[in-house]
Coordinates of C-alpha atoms in Angstrom, one line a residue:
M554 CA -67.0 -10.1 16.7
Q555 CA -66.5 -6.6 18.1
I556 CA -64.1 -8.0 20.7
F557 CA -62.0 -9.6 18.0
Y558 CA -62.0 -6.4 16.0
K559 CA -60.7 -4.4 19.0
M560 CA -58.0 -7.0 19.6
K561 CA -56.6 -6.8 16.1
H562 CA -57.2 -3.0 15.6
G563 CA -53.9 -1.2 15.2
T564 CA -52.0 -4.3 13.8
E565 CA -53.0 -3.7 10.2
Y566 CA -49.6 -2.2 9.3
L567 CA -48.1 -5.7 9.8
N568 CA -50.1 -7.0 6.8
Y569 CA -47.5 -5.3 4.5
G570 CA -44.5 -7.3 5.8
R571 CA -42.1 -4.5 5.3
D572 CA -39.2 -6.4 7.1
I573 CA -39.8 -9.5 4.9
I574 CA -39.5 -7.4 1.7
T575 CA -36.3 -5.6 2.8
G576 CA -34.8 -8.8 4.0
Y577 CA -35.2 -10.6 0.7
C578 CA -34.1 -7.5 -1.3
R579 CA -30.9 -7.4 0.8
R580 CA -30.3 -11.1 0.1
C581 CA -30.7 -10.6 -3.6
R582 CA -28.5 -7.5 -3.6
E583 CA -25.7 -9.4 -1.8
R584 CA -25.6 -12.1 -4.4
S585 CA -26.2 -10.0 -7.5
V586 CA -23.4 -9.3 -10.0
T587 CA -23.7 -5.8 -11.5
E588 CA -21.2 -4.1 -13.7
E589 CA -19.1 -1.4 -12.1
G590 CA -20.9 1.9 -12.1
N591 CA -24.3 0.3 -12.8
P592 CA -26.9 0.7 -10.0
F593 CA -29.0 -2.1 -8.5
K594 CA -32.4 -1.5 -10.1
I595 CA -35.5 -2.1 -8.0
L596 CA -39.0 -2.0 -9.6
D597 CA -42.2 -1.8 -7.6
L598 CA -45.4 -2.8 -9.4
G599 CA -48.2 -0.7 -7.8
A600 CA -45.8 1.2 -5.5
G601 CA -48.4 3.2 -3.6
H602 CA -46.6 5.8 -1.5
G603 CA -43.2 4.2 -2.3
T604 CA -42.6 2.8 1.2
D605 CA -41.1 -0.5 0.2
L606 CA -38.8 1.1 -2.4
I607 CA -37.5 3.6 0.2
N608 CA -37.1 0.9 2.8
C609 CA -35.1 -1.3 0.4
R610 CA -32.8 1.6 -0.5
E611 CA -32.1 2.4 3.1
N612 CA -31.6 -1.2 4.3
I613 CA -29.5 -2.7 1.5
V614 CA -26.0 -3.5 2.7
G615 CA -23.6 -0.9 1.2
G616 CA -26.5 0.5 -0.9
G617 CA -26.4 4.3 -0.9
K618 CA -28.5 6.4 -3.1
N619 CA -25.9 6.3 -5.9
S620 CA -25.8 2.5 -6.0
V621 CA -29.6 1.9 -6.0
E622 CA -32.1 3.0 -8.7
L623 CA -35.7 3.0 -7.8
W624 CA -38.5 2.5 -10.4
A625 CA -42.3 2.3 -10.0
L626 CA -45.3 1.4 -12.2
E627 CA -48.4 3.0 -10.6
S628 CA -51.9 3.6 -11.9
Y629 CA -53.3 6.0 -9.3
P630 CA -52.4 9.6 -10.3
P631 CA -52.0 11.0 -6.7
N632 CA -49.5 8.3 -6.0
V633 CA -47.6 9.0 -9.2
T634 CA -47.2 12.6 -8.1
L635 CA -46.0 11.5 -4.6
L636 CA -43.5 9.0 -5.9
R637 CA -42.0 11.6 -8.2
Q638 CA -41.6 14.0 -5.3
Q639 CA -39.6 11.4 -3.5
G640 CA -37.2 11.0 -6.4
I641 CA -38.5 7.7 -7.7
K642 CA -38.7 7.2 -11.4
V643 CA -42.3 6.4 -12.1
R644 CA -44.6 5.7 -15.0
Q645 CA -48.4 5.9 -14.8
F646 CA -49.2 2.4 -16.1
N647 CA -51.7 -0.5 -16.4
I648 CA -49.6 -3.6 -15.6
E649 CA -52.4 -5.9 -16.9
R650 CA -52.5 -4.5 -20.4
E651 CA -49.2 -2.9 -21.3
R652 CA -45.8 -4.1 -22.1
F653 CA -43.5 -3.0 -19.2
P654 CA -41.3 -0.1 -20.4
F655 CA -38.0 -1.8 -19.7
E656 CA -35.5 -3.7 -21.8
N657 CA -35.1 -7.5 -21.5
E658 CA -33.1 -8.6 -18.4
S659 CA -32.6 -5.0 -17.2
I660 CA -34.1 -5.1 -13.6
D661 CA -32.4 -6.7 -10.6
F662 CA -35.3 -6.9 -8.2
V663 CA -39.2 -6.6 -8.4
I664 CA -41.6 -5.9 -5.6
M665 CA -45.3 -6.7 -5.8
N666 CA -46.8 -6.1 -2.4
Q667 CA -50.6 -6.4 -1.9
I668 CA -51.2 -5.9 -5.6
L669 CA -51.7 -9.3 -7.3
E670 CA -55.0 -9.9 -5.5
H671 CA -56.4 -6.9 -7.4
T672 CA -55.6 -8.4 -10.9
K673 CA -56.9 -10.9 -13.3
E674 CA -54.1 -11.0 -15.9
I675 CA -51.5 -12.8 -13.7
F676 CA -50.1 -14.7 -16.7
W677 CA -49.3 -11.5 -18.5
I678 CA -47.8 -9.8 -15.4
F679 CA -45.5 -12.7 -14.7
S680 CA -44.5 -13.0 -18.3
E681 CA -43.4 -9.4 -18.2
I682 CA -41.5 -10.0 -15.0
S683 CA -39.8 -13.0 -16.5
R684 CA -38.8 -10.8 -19.5
I685 CA -37.4 -7.8 -17.7
L686 CA -35.9 -9.5 -14.6
K687 CA -32.2 -10.5 -14.9
K688 CA -31.5 -14.2 -14.8
G689 CA -30.9 -15.0 -11.1
G690 CA -32.7 -11.8 -10.1
G691 CA -35.3 -11.7 -7.4
C692 CA -39.0 -10.9 -7.0
I693 CA -41.0 -10.6 -3.8
V694 CA -44.7 -11.1 -3.8
G695 CA -47.0 -10.4 -0.9
V696 CA -50.8 -11.0 -0.9
P697 CA -53.7 -11.5 1.6
N698 CA -53.8 -15.1 2.7
L699 CA -57.1 -16.9 1.7
A700 CA -56.1 -19.7 4.2
S701 CA -55.4 -17.4 7.1
L702 CA -56.7 -18.5 10.5
H703 CA -59.5 -15.9 10.6
N704 CA -60.6 -16.7 7.0
R705 CA -60.8 -20.4 7.9
I706 CA -63.0 -19.6 10.9
A707 CA -65.2 -17.3 8.7
L708 CA -65.7 -20.2 6.3
L709 CA -66.4 -22.6 9.1
F710 CA -69.4 -20.5 10.0
G711 CA -70.5 -20.0 6.4
N712 CA -69.1 -16.5 6.0
Q713 CA -67.1 -15.0 3.2
P714 CA -63.4 -14.7 3.7
T715 CA -62.3 -11.1 4.2
S716 CA -59.5 -11.4 1.6
V717 CA -61.8 -11.8 -1.4
R718 CA -65.4 -10.5 -1.6
A719 CA -67.8 -9.8 -4.4
L720 CA -68.4 -6.3 -3.1
G721 CA -64.7 -5.4 -2.7
P722 CA -61.4 -4.6 -4.4
H723 CA -59.9 -8.1 -4.5
V724 CA -60.6 -10.4 -7.5
R725 CA -58.3 -13.3 -6.5
G726 CA -57.5 -15.3 -3.5
F727 CA -54.2 -17.1 -2.9
T728 CA -52.8 -19.8 -0.6
K729 CA -49.2 -21.0 -0.2
K730 CA -49.3 -24.1 -2.4
D731 CA -51.6 -22.7 -5.1
F732 CA -49.3 -19.8 -5.8
I733 CA -46.2 -22.0 -5.8
D734 CA -47.9 -24.3 -8.3
F735 CA -48.6 -21.3 -10.5
V736 CA -45.3 -19.4 -10.4
E737 CA -43.1 -22.5 -10.7
T738 CA -44.9 -23.8 -13.8
D739 CA -42.5 -24.8 -16.6
G740 CA -39.5 -23.6 -14.7
Y741 CA -39.3 -19.8 -15.3
F742 CA -39.2 -19.1 -11.6
K743 CA -38.2 -20.8 -8.4
V744 CA -39.6 -20.0 -5.0
E745 CA -36.7 -19.6 -2.5
C746 CA -38.5 -18.6 0.7
F747 CA -41.9 -18.2 2.2
A748 CA -43.0 -16.1 5.2
G749 CA -46.2 -14.8 6.9
S750 CA -47.0 -11.5 8.6
N751 CA -49.6 -10.6 11.1
F752 CA -52.0 -13.0 12.8
Y753 CA -55.6 -11.9 13.6
P754 CA -57.0 -11.2 16.1
F755 CA -53.8 -11.1 18.2
P756 CA -51.7 -8.0 19.3
P757 CA -48.4 -7.2 17.5
K758 CA -46.0 -9.2 19.7
V759 CA -48.1 -12.3 19.8
S760 CA -48.9 -11.9 16.0
H761 CA -45.2 -11.8 15.2
V762 CA -44.5 -15.1 17.0
L763 CA -47.5 -16.9 15.6
A764 CA -46.8 -15.7 12.0
S765 CA -43.3 -17.0 12.3
L766 CA -44.4 -20.4 13.7
F767 CA -47.5 -20.8 11.4
P768 CA -46.8 -18.6 8.3
S769 CA -49.4 -20.5 6.1
Q770 CA -52.1 -19.3 8.5
A771 CA -50.9 -15.7 8.8
V772 CA -53.0 -12.7 7.5
S773 CA -50.5 -12.0 4.7
I774 CA -48.1 -14.3 3.0
F775 CA -44.9 -13.6 1.0
W776 CA -42.8 -15.5 -1.5
G777 CA -39.2 -14.7 -2.4
I778 CA -38.8 -15.8 -6.0
R779 CA -35.7 -16.2 -8.2
R780 CA -35.7 -15.9 -12.0
T781 CA -34.2 -19.1 -13.4
E782 CA -31.9 -19.4 -16.5
K783 CA -34.9 -20.7 -18.6
G784 CA -35.3 -18.6 -21.8
D785 CA -38.4 -17.2 -23.3
C786 CA -41.3 -15.7 -21.2
F787 CA -43.9 -17.1 -18.8
I788 CA -46.8 -16.4 -21.1
K789 CA -45.7 -19.5 -23.0
V790 CA -47.2 -21.7 -20.3
L791 CA -50.6 -20.9 -22.0
D792 CA -49.5 -22.6 -25.2
S793 CA -49.9 -26.1 -23.8
R794 CA -52.9 -25.4 -21.5
F795 CA -56.5 -24.4 -22.1
Y796 CA -58.5 -22.4 -19.5
E797 CA -62.0 -21.3 -20.1
T798 CA -61.0 -17.7 -19.6
P799 CA -59.6 -15.4 -22.3
Y800 CA -56.4 -14.4 -20.6
Y801 CA -54.6 -11.5 -22.1
R802 CA -51.5 -12.6 -24.1
G803 CA -50.3 -9.2 -25.4
S804 CA -50.3 -7.8 -28.9
D805 CA -46.6 -8.5 -29.5
E806 CA -46.2 -11.4 -31.9
R807 CA -43.5 -12.8 -29.6
Y808 CA -46.2 -13.5 -27.0
E809 CA -48.7 -15.2 -29.4
G810 CA -48.8 -19.0 -29.4

């Protein structure tokens, strides 16, 4: 095990799939239709240090600072301070229990990178995304892969996958098909692309090739999602389904079944 750790040590930065995120953001920017003088608005849920936001602004074709507006919802106070210092508009916020502070169909692109695995209220989160995201707008989601090669090997020997542990920060595990089944429910979103990043326990160059060839076994997996023309909000999927978990539906009467 120590040998494997040494092999993969130093590749952890690949887990964040920065190039995948900027690539899909650029694609959505190129096809977007914004009124003259209005910026392309990017929102990062759980923005951390703001790396993905800054990367997107710098890599969008024709997207200078005046044509891109960066927003973040972040719960960790030190990160809130850092984001503000970088000129990012930020709110200290709990995305699982609060109505996002944006008007309907006002955001062009949403980033959620290595955040969803920390949350329980995914129905609420995607309902709010479905509300604030413009029709045809894009959302990129990145999570640790429960079905990664190293997690499969761990399970084979009766060990807990590293992506979700009882004594750890992650409360959910995701695989390619499971998430697609979830997010495409009732037609509010459509998955446009899928990619993987990093491949334990291999070094960066080998990891890159293997993640491209076998993305469903990569360490982290990413979905590029388009908001469809369907009206209403994603929380409505709970109206016709019963789960033995009291998922948060919001206090707004428009969200109540």
